[in-house]
Coordinates of C-alpha atoms in Angstrom, one line a residue:
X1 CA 104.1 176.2 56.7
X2 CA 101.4 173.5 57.2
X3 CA 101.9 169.7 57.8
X4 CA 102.9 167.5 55.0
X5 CA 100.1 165.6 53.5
X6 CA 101.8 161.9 53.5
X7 CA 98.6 160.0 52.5
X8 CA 98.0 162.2 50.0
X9 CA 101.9 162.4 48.7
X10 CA 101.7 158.5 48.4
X11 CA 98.4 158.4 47.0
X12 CA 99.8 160.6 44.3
X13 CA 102.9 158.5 44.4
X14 CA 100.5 155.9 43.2
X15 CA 98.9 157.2 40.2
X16 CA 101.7 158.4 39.0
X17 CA 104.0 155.0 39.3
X18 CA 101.1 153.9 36.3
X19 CA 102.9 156.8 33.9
X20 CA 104.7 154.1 32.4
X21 CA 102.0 151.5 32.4
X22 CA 100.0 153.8 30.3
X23 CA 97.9 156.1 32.9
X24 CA 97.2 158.3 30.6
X25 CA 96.2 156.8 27.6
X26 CA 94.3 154.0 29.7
X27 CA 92.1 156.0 31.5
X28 CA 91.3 158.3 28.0
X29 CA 89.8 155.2 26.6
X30 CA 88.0 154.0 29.5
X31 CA 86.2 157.8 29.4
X32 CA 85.4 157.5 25.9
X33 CA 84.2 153.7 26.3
X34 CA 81.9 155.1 29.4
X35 CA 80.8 157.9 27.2
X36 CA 79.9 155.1 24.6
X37 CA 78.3 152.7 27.3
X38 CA 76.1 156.0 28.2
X39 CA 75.4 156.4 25.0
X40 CA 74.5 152.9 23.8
X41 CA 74.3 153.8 20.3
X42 CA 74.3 150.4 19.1
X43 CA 70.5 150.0 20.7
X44 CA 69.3 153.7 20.6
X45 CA 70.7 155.5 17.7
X46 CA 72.1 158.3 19.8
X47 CA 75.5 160.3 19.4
X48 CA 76.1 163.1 21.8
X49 CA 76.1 163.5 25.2
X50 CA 72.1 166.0 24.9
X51 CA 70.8 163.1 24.1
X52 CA 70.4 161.4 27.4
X53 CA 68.2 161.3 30.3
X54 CA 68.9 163.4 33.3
X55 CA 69.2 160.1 35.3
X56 CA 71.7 158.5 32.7
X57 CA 73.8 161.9 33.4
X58 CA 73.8 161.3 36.8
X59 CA 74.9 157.7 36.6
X60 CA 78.1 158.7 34.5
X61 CA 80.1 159.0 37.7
X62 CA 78.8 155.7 39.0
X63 CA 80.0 154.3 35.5
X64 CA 83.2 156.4 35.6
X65 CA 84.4 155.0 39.0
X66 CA 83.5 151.2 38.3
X67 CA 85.1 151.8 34.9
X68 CA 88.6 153.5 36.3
X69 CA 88.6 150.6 38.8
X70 CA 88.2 148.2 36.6
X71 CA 90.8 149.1 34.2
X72 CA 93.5 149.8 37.2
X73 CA 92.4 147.0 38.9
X74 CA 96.3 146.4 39.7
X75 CA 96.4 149.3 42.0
X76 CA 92.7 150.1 42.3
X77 CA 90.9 148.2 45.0
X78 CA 87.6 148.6 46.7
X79 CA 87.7 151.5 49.9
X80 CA 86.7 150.1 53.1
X81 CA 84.7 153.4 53.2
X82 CA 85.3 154.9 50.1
X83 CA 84.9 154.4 46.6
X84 CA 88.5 153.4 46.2
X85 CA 91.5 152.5 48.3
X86 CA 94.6 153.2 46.7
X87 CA 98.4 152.4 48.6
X88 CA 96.7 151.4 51.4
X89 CA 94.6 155.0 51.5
X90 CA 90.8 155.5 51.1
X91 CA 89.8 157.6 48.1
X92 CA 87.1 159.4 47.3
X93 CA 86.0 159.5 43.0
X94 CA 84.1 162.1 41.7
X95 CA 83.2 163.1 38.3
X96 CA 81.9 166.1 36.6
X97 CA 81.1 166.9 33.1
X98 CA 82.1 170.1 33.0
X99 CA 85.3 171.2 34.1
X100 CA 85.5 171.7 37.8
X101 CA 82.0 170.9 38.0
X102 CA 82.2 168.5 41.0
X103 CA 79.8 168.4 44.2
X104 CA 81.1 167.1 47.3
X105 CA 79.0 166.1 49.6
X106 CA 79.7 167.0 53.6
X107 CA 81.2 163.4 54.2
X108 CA 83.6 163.8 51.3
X109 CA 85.1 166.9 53.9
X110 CA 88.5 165.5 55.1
X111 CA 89.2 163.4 52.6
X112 CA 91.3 162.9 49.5
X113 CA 89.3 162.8 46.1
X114 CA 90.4 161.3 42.3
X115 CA 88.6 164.3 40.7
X116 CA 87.7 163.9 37.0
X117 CA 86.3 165.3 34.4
X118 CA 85.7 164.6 30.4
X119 CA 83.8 166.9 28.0
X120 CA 82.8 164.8 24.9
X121 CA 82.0 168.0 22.6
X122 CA 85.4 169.6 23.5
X123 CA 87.4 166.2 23.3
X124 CA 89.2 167.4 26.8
X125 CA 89.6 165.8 29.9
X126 CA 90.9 166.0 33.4
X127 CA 92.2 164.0 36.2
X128 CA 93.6 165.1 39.6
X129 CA 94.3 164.6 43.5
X130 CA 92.8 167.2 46.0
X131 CA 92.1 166.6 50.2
X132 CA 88.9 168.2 50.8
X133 CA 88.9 170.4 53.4
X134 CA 86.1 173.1 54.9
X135 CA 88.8 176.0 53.5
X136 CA 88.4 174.7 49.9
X137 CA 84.2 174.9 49.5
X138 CA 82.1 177.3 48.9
X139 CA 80.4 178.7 51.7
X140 CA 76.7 178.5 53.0
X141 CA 74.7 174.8 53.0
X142 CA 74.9 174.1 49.3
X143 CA 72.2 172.1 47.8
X144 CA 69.3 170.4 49.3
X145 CA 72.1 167.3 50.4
X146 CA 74.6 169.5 51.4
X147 CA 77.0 169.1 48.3
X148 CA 79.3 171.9 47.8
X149 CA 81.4 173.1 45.2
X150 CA 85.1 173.9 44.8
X151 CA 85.8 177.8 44.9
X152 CA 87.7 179.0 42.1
X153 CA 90.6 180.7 44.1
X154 CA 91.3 177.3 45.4
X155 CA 91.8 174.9 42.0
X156 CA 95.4 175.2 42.0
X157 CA 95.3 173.2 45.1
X158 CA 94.5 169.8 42.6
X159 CA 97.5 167.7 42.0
X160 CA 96.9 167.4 37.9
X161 CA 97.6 164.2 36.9
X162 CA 96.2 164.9 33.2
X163 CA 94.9 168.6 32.2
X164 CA 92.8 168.7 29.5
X165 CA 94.1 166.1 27.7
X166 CA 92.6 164.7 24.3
X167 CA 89.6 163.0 24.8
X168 CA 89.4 159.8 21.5
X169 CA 86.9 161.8 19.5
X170 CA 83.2 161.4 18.6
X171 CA 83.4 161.7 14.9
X172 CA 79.5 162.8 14.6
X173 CA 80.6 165.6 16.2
X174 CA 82.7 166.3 13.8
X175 CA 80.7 166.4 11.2
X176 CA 77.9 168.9 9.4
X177 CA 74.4 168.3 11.3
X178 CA 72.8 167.5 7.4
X179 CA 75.8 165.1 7.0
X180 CA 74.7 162.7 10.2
X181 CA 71.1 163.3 9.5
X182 CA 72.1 160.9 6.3
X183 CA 74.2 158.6 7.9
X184 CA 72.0 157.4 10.3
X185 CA 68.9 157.4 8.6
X186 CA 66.4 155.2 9.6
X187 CA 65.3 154.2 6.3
X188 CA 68.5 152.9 5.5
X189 CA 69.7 149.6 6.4
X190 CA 72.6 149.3 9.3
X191 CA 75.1 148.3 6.1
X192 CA 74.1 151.5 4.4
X193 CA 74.4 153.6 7.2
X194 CA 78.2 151.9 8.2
X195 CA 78.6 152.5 4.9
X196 CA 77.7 156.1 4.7
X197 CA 80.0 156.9 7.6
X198 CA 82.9 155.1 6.3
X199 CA 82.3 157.4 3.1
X200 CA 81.3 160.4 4.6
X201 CA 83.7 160.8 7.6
X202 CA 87.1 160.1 5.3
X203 CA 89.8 161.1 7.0
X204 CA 88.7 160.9 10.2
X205 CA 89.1 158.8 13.3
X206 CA 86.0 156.1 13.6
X207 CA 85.9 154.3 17.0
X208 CA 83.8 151.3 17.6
X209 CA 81.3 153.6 19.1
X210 CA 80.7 155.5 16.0
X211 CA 80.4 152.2 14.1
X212 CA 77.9 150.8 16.8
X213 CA 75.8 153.6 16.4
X214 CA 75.7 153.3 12.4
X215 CA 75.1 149.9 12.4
X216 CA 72.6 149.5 15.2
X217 CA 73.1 145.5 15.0
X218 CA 74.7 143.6 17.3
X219 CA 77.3 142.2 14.7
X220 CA 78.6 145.3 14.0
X221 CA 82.1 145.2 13.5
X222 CA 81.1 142.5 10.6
X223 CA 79.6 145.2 8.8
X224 CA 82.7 146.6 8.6
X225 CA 85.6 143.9 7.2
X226 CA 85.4 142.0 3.5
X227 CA 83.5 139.5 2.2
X228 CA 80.3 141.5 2.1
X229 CA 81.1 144.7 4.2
X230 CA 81.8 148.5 3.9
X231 CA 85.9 147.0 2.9
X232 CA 84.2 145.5 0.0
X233 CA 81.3 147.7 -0.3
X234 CA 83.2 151.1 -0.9
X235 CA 86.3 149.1 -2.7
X236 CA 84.6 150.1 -6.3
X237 CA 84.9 153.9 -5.2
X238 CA 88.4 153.9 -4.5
X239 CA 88.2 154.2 -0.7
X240 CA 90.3 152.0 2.1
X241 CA 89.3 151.5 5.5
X242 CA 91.8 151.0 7.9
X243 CA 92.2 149.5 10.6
X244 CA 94.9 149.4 13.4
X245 CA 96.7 146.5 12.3
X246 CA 97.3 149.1 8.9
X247 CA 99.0 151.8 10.9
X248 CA 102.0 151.7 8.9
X249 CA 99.6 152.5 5.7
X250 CA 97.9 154.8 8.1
X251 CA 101.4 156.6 8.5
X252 CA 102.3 156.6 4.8
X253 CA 99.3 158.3 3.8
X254 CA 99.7 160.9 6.4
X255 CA 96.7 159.8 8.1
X256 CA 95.5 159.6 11.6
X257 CA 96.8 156.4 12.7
X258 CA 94.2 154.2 13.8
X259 CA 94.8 152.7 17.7
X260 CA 92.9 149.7 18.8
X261 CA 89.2 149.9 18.2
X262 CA 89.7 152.5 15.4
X263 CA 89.6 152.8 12.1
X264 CA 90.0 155.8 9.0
X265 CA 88.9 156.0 5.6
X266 CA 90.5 157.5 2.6
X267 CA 89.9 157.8 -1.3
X268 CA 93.1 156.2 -2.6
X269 CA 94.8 156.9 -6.2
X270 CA 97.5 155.6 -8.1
X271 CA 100.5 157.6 -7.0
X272 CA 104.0 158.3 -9.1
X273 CA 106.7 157.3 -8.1
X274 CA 108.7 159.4 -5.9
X275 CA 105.6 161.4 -4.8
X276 CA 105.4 161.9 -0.8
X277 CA 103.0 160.7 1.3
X278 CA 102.5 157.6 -0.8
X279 CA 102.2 153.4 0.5
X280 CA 102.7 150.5 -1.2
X281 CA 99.6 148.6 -0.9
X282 CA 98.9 144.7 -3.1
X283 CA 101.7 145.4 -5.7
X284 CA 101.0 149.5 -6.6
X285 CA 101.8 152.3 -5.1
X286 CA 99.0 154.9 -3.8
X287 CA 98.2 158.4 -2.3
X288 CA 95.0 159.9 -0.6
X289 CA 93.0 161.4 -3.7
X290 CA 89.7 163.5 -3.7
X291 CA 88.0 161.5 -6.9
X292 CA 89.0 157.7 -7.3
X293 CA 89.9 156.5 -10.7
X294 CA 89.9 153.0 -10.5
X295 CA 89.0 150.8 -7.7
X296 CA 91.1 150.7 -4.1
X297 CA 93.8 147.9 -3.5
X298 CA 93.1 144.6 -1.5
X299 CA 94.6 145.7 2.1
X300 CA 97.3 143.4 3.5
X301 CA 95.8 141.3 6.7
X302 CA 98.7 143.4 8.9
X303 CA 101.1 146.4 7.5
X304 CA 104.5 146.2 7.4
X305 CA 106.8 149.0 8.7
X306 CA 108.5 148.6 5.1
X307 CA 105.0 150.5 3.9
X308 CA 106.1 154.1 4.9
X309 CA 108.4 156.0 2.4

């Protein structure tokens, strides 16, 4: 029986003290906000991860680690020789994007590594603990720096902290090739195309991303709310967009419910009383529909709880 790993035990001990502080959930949206930054769909139009340039690929881990410290910045400090240093321990990040996909170079050998992963077409993601050691790399020189990979017979050795956990989804893909082809249209105008998504992704979960990448404006998120936007906009066709301060409607209508930075559309209809999977909304009472008959109902500034029946 071999030595007990302390550093790494309490370097585990760590990461996993955050459970309650939302670890998880945190560091989900931080991958998807990365994926996003990569992305920059607000200034280039682009959606998935083929898109970008070898060299932005390779700068995901760099944007990953800043990212992860950032957010954790509680716990997470600067390494005196690596990346991080965590409890009072050095630690090593890498980040793949494909599962078990990592490359450790011959100065990551001996230490302990936050390895990661995050597959935006499969909406997974992983996150674990692992000292490097000679035993757990493949053999031979590697690559032309000497970066190595992880033999199969020796992933159970990771400490999972997440395993393929949800990943906030990219809604354009989601949807029909022909069906993001008309959303983001050039011809149109960024209020068309924010418009086109809210209508043609109903249903759905739309992040800020998503919106950003519609609107290709830096005032986005305007494009979005009343007085001139996709609320008022798509208001004659029956359909609400809602937001997270609506997940009580959300709820009602049996919905995906909208966290911060999200929103979902729906084709409302008067509903009868008594029917399930109804809300109250400005006076009436409604229900998802597929064809609106009259206009959607003004949304409430922030749901109350009473909403759900």
């Amino acid at each position: 029986m071999g030595t007990p790993d302390t550093d790494l035990a309490a370097v585990c001990a760590a990461f996993e003290a955050q459970r309650a502080a939302g670890l998880i959930d945190r560091t989900a949206s931080m991958l998807r906000s990365t994926i996003d930054q990569l992305l920059d769909g607000v200034h280039t139009g682009r959606y998935q991860w083929s898109q970008l340039y070898k060299t932005e690929k390779t700068h995901a881990g760099t944007l990953v680690e800043i990212n992860l410290r950032r957010e954790f910045k509680d716990f997470i400090v600067d390494g005196e020789k690596l990346d991080y240093r965590v409890a009072g321990i050095d630690v090593d990040c890498k980040f793949s994007q494909g599962e078990f996909g990592w490359m450790f170079p011959p100065e990551a050998v001996g230490e302990i590594c936050l390895v990661m992963w995050a597959s935006d077409e499969k909406a997974l993601w992983s996150m674990g603990l692992l000292r490097i050691t000679e035993s757990v790399l493949s053999t031979g020189k590697g690559n032309r720096d000497g970066k190595r990979t992880l033999l199969a017979e020796n992933r159970d050795r990771i400490i999972p902290l997440a395993t393929r956990a949800v990943l906030p989804g990219n809604v354009y893909l989601s949807l029909p090739q022909s069906t993001v082809q008309h959303i983001l249209d050039e011809k149109a105008s960024g209020q068309e195309r924010i418009n086109r998504l809210f209508r043609s992704a109903q249903g759905k979960l739309i992040g800020r991303g998503a919106i950003a990448t519609a609107g290709q404006q830096d005032d986005f998120m305007k494009r979005v709310r009343e007085n001139g936007g996709a609320r008022s906009r798509l208001q004659p066709e029956g359909i609400v967009i809602l937001g997270h301060e609506h997940h009580a409607i959300a709820a009602a209508l049996n919905l995906p419910i909208p966290a911060k930075g999200q929103m979902v559309s729906a084709t409302v209809v008067p509903a009868a009383k008594g029917a399930p999977n109804t809300a109250e909304i400005d006076g009436g009472r409604w229900m998802v529909g597929d064809t609106a008959l009259r206009p959607a109902p003004r949304l409430p500034r922030a749901a109350s709880p009473s909403a759900i029946r």
